[in-house]
Short mmCIF file of C-alpha atoms in Angstrom, two decimals:
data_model
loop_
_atom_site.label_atom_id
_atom_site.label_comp_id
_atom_site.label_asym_id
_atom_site.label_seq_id
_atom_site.Cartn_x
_atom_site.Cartn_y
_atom_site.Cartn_z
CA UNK A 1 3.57 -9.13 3.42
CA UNK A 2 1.86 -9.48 -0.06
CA UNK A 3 3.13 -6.14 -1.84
CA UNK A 4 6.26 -5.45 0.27
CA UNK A 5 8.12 -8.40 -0.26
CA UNK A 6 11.09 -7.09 1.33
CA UNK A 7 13.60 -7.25 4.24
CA UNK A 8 16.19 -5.24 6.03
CA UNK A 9 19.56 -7.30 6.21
CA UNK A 10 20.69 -7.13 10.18
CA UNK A 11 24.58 -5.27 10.22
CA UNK A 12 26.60 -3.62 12.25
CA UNK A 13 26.71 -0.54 10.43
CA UNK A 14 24.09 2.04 9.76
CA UNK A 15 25.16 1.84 5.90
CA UNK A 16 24.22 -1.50 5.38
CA UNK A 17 21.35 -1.93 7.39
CA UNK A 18 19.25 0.42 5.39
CA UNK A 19 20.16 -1.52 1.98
CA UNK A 20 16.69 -3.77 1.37
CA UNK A 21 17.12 -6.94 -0.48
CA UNK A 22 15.46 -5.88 -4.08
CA UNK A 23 15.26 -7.50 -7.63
CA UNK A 24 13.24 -8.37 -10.49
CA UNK A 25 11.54 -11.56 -8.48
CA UNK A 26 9.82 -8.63 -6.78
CA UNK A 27 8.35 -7.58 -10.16
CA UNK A 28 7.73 -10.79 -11.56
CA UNK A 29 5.62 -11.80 -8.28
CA UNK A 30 1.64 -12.24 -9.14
CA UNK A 31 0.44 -11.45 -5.54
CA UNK A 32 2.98 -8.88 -5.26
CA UNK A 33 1.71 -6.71 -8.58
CA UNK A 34 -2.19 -7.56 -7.87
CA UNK A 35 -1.64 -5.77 -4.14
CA UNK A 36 0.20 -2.57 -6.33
CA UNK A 37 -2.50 -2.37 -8.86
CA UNK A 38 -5.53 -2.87 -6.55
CA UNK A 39 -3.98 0.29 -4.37
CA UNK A 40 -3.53 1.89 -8.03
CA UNK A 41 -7.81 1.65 -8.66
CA UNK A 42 -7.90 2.41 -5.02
CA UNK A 43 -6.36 5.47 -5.43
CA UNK A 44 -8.33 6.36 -8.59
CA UNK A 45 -11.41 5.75 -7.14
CA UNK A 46 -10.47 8.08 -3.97
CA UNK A 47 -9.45 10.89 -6.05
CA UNK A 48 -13.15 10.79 -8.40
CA UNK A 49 -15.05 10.18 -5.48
CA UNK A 50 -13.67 13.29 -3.89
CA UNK A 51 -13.68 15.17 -7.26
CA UNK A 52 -17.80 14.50 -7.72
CA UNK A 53 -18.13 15.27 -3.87
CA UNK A 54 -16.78 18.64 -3.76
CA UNK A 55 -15.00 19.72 -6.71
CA UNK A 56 -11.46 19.15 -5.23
CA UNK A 57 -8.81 16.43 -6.29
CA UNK A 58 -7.32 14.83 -3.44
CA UNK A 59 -3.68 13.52 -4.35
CA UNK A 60 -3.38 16.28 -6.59
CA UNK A 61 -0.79 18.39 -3.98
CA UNK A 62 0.52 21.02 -6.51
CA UNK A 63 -2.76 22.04 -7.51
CA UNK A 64 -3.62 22.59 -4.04
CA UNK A 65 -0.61 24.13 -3.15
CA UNK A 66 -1.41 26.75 -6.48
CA UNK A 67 -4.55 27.27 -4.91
CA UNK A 68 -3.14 28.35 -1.61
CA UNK A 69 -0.64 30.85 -3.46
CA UNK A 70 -3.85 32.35 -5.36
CA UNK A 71 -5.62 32.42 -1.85
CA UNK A 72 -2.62 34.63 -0.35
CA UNK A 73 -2.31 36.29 -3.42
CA UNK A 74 -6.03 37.77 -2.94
CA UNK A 75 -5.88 38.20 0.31
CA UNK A 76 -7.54 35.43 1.51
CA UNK A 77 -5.37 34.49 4.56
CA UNK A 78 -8.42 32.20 6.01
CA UNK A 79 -8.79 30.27 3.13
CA UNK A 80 -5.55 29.46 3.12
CA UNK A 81 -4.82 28.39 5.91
CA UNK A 82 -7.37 26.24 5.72
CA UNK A 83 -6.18 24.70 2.32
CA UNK A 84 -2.74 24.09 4.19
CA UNK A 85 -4.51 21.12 6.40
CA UNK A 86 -4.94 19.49 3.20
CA UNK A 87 -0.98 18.81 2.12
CA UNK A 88 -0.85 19.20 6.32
CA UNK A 89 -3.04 15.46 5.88
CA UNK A 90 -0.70 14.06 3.17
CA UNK A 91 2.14 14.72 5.11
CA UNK A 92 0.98 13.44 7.97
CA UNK A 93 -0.03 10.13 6.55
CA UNK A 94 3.52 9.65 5.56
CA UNK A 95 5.16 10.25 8.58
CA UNK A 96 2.97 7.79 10.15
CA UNK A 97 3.78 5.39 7.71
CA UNK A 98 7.49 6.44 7.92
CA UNK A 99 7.31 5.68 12.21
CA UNK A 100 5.48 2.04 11.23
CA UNK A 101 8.08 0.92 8.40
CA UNK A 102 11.16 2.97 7.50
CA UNK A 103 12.08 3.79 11.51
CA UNK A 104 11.52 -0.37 12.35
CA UNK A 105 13.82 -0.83 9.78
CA UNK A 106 16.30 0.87 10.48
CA UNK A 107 15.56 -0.35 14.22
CA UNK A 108 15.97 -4.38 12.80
CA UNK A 109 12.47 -5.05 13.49
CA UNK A 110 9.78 -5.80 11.28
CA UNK A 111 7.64 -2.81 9.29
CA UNK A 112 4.16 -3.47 10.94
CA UNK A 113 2.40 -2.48 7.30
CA UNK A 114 -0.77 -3.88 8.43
CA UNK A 115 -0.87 -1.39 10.80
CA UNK A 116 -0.76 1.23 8.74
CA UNK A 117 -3.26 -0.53 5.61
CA UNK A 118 -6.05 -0.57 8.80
CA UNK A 119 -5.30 3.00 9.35
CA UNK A 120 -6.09 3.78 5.72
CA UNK A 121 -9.38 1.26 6.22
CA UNK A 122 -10.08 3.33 8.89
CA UNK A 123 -10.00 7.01 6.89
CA UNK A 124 -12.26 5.64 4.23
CA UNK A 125 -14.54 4.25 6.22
CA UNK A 126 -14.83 7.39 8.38
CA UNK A 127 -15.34 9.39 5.44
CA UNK A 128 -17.93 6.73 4.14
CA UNK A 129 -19.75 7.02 6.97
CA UNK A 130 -19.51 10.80 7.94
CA UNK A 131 -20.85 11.83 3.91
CA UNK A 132 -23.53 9.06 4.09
CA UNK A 133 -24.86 11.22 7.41
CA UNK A 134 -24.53 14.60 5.50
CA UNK A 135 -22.04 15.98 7.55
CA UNK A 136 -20.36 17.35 4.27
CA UNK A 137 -23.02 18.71 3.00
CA UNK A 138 -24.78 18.04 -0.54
CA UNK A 139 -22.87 15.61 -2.84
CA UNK A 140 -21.70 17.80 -5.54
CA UNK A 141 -21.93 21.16 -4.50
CA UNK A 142 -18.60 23.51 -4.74
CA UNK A 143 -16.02 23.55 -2.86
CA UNK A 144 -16.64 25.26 1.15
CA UNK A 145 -14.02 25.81 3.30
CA UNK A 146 -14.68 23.88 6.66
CA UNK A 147 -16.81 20.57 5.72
CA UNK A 148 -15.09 20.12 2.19
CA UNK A 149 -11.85 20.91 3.73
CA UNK A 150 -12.26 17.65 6.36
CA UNK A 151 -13.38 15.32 3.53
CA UNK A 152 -10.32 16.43 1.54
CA UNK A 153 -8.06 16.40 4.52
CA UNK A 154 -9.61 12.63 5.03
CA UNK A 155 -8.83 11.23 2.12
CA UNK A 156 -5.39 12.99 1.54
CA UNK A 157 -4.00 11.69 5.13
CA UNK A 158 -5.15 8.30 3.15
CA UNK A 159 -3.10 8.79 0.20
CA UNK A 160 0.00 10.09 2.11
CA UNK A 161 0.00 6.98 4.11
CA UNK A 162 -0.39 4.56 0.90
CA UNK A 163 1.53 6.34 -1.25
CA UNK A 164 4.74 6.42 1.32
CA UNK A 165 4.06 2.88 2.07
CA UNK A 166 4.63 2.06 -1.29
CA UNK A 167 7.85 4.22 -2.01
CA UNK A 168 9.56 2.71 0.78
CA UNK A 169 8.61 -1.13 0.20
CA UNK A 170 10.01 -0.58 -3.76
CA UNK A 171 12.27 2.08 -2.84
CA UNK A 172 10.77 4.62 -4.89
CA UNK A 173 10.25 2.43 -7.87
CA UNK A 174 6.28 2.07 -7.99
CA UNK A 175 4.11 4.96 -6.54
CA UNK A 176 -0.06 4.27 -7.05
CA UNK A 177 -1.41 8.27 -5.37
CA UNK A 178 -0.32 10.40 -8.62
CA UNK A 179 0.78 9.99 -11.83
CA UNK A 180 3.22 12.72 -12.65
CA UNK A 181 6.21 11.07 -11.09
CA UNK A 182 5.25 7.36 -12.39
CA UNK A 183 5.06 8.76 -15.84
CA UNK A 184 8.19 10.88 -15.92
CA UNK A 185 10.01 7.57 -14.85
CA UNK A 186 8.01 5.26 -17.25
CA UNK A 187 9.39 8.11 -20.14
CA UNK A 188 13.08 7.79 -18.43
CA UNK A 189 13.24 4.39 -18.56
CA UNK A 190 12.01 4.23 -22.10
CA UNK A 191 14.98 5.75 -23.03
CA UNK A 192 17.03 3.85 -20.82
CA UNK A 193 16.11 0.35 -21.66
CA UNK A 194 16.89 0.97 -25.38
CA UNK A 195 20.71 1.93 -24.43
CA UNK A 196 21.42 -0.93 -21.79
CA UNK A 197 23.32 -3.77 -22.68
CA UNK A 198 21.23 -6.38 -24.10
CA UNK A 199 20.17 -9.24 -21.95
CA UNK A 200 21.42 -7.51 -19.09
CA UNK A 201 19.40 -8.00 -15.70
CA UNK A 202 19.31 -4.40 -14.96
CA UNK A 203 17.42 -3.71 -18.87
CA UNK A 204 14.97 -7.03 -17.61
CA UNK A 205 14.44 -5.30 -14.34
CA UNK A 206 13.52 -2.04 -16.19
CA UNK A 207 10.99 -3.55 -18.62
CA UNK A 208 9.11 -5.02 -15.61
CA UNK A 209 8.90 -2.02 -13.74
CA UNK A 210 7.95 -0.16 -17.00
CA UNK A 211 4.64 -2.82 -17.45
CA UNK A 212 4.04 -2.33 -13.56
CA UNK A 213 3.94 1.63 -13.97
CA UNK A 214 1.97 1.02 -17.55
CA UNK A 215 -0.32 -1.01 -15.58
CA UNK A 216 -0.55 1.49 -12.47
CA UNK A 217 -1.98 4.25 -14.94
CA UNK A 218 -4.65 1.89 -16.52
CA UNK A 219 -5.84 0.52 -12.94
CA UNK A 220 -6.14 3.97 -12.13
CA UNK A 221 -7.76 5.23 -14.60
CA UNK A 222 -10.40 2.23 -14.19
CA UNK A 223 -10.75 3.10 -11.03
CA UNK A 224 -11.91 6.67 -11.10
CA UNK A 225 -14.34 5.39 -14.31
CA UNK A 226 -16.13 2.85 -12.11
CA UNK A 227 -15.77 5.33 -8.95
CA UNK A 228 -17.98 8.59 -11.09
CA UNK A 229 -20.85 5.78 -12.22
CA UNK A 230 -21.18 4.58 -8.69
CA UNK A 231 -20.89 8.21 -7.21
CA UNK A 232 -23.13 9.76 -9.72
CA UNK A 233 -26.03 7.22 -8.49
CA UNK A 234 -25.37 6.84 -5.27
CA UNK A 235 -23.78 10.02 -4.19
CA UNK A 236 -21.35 9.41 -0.84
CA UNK A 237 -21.79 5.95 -0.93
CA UNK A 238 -19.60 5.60 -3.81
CA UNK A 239 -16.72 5.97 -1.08
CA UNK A 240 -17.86 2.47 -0.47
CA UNK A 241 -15.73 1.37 -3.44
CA UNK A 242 -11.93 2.50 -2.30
CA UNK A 243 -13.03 1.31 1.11
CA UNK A 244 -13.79 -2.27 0.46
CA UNK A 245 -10.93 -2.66 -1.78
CA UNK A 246 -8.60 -1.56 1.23
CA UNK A 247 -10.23 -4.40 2.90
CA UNK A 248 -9.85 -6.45 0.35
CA UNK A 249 -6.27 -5.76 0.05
CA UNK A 250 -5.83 -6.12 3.89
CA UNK A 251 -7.51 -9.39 3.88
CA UNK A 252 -5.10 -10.45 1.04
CA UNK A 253 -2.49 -9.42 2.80
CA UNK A 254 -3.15 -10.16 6.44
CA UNK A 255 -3.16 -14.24 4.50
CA UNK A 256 0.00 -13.89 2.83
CA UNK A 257 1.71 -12.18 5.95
CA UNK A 258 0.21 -15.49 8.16
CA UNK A 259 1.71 -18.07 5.52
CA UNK A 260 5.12 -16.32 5.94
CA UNK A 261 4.87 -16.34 9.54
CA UNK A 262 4.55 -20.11 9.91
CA UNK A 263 7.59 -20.52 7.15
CA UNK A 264 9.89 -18.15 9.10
CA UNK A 265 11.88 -20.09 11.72
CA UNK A 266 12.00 -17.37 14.13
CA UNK A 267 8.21 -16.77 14.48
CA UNK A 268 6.09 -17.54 17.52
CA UNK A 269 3.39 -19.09 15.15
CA UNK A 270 6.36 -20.93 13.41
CA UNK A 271 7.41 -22.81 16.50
CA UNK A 272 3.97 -23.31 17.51
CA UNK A 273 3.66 -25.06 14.42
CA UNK A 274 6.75 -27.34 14.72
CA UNK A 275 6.32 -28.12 17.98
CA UNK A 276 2.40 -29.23 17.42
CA UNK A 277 3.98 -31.12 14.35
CA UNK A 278 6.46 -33.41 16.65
CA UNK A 279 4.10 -33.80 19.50
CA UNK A 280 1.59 -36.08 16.69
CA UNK A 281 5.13 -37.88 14.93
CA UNK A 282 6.58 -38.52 18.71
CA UNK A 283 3.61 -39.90 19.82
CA UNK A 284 2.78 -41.55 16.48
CA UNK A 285 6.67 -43.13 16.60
CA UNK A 286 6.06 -44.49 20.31
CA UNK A 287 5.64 -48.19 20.14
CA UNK A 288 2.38 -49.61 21.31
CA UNK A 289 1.91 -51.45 24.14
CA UNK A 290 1.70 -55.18 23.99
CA UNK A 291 -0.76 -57.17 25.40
CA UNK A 292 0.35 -60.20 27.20
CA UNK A 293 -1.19 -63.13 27.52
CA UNK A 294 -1.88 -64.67 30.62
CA UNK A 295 -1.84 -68.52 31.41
CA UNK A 296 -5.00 -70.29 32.43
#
């Protein structure tokens, strides 16, 4: 796979088998990084898009989960338990992407992470479609509970699924959904680089991940910029742009994860390949027949 690069070593004990193979080649990867910035100005554009719609961020869990304290502390019990379906959604999304990667690997058996980057397709697209209908109502208007609430809960399940998908492929390092906990480690490791020993692997290894998280909070930042001019003109269509990047980024993928297939020995399309390979040299190696001449 493009942006999780990364496999479970096969051992006897439980210990070892959940150690993933990790270093600074990860970082240093092209395809890797374009994969984790393109879900970075996916996420962006997810989070203005639902901002514009109803006048909610999506990602944005602690705010949501202050809003469901002020709910219960007026007495709303309704409207909060409404509001609950929304971190309900992120949750969700990562246990479903917890069941498609983390439990395989601990299983031996590969992380099926296109799976879960059609599920995400899938969630955009239904909200696409379902605001293009008006089923939530007028673009822009405040937030209602019920119809807002499903858009919300839409694109959160979304963002639960990426954002876990991503923890567990870098093992925490690189997270695209929010920003909070990529710039409290970008400000850690600030510190950190300058006291590691110099030319040390684990100081290069920090200064990549530092330009990776530098670079996740200007992709999305770009992303929510271009996501409020196309939603501002085109209302619910603007959804269009977070759901054709997570098509783009499955397509990348889905080519990356078919080259690696035909490279790995143990693969169905692998042997396919091998054995199509020494059909045409066995039959190109077979002498040719010779004509003989017969005698008048």
């Amino acid at each position: 796979m493009v942006f999780f690069p990364f496999t479970v070593r096969s051992t006897r004990t439980f210990k070892k088998a959940t150690m993933i193979q990790f270093n600074e080649n990860s970082f240093r990867n092209r395809k890797h990084v374009f994969c984790w910035f393109g879900f970075a100005f996916q996420a962006g554009a997810i989070n203005a898009g639902g901002f514009l719609a109803c006048h909610s961020f999506v990602s944005h869990v602690t705010g949501i989960g202050t809003q469901i304290g002020i709910q219960l502390g007026l007495g709303e019990i309704l409207a909060a338990i409404e509001l609950l379906s929304v971190p309900f959604s992120f949750l969700a999304g990562a246990v479903v992407s917890a069941l498609l990667i983390d439990r395989r690997q601990l299983l031996h058996k590969p992380p099926k992470y296109l799976t879960a980057l059609v599920i995400i397709s899938v969630l955009l697209g239904t909200a696409l479609i379902l605001g293009y209908y008006g089923l939530f109502g007028a673009f822009g208007e405040p937030f209602e509970r019920g119809r807002d609430v499903i858009l919300v809960s839409l694109l959160c399940a979304a963002c639960g699924l990426q954002n876990a998908s991503m923890v567990s492929a870098t093992r925490g390092q690189i997270r695209t959904t929010h920003l909070t906990g990529t710039l409290t480690d970008f400000g850690v490791a600030l510190i950190r680089v300058k006291y590691l020993r110099r030319f040390s692997k684990e100081k290069y290894r920090q200064v990549l991940v530092n330009r990776i998280r530098l670079g996740t909070l200007l992709f999305f930042s770009t992303g929510s910029a271009l996501s409020s001019v196309i939603c501002a003109k085109y209302e619910y269509m603007g959804f269009a742009l977070p759901f054709l990047t997570s098509l783009l980024l499955l397509a990348v993928s889905y080519t990356m994860n078919s080259k690696r297939m035909i490279q790995d020995p143990r693969s169905l399309k692998s042997i396919f390949t091998r054995t199509r390979t020494e059909l045409v040299q066995s039959r190109a190696a077979q002498p040719k027949p010779v004509k003989m001449e017969t005698e008048n």
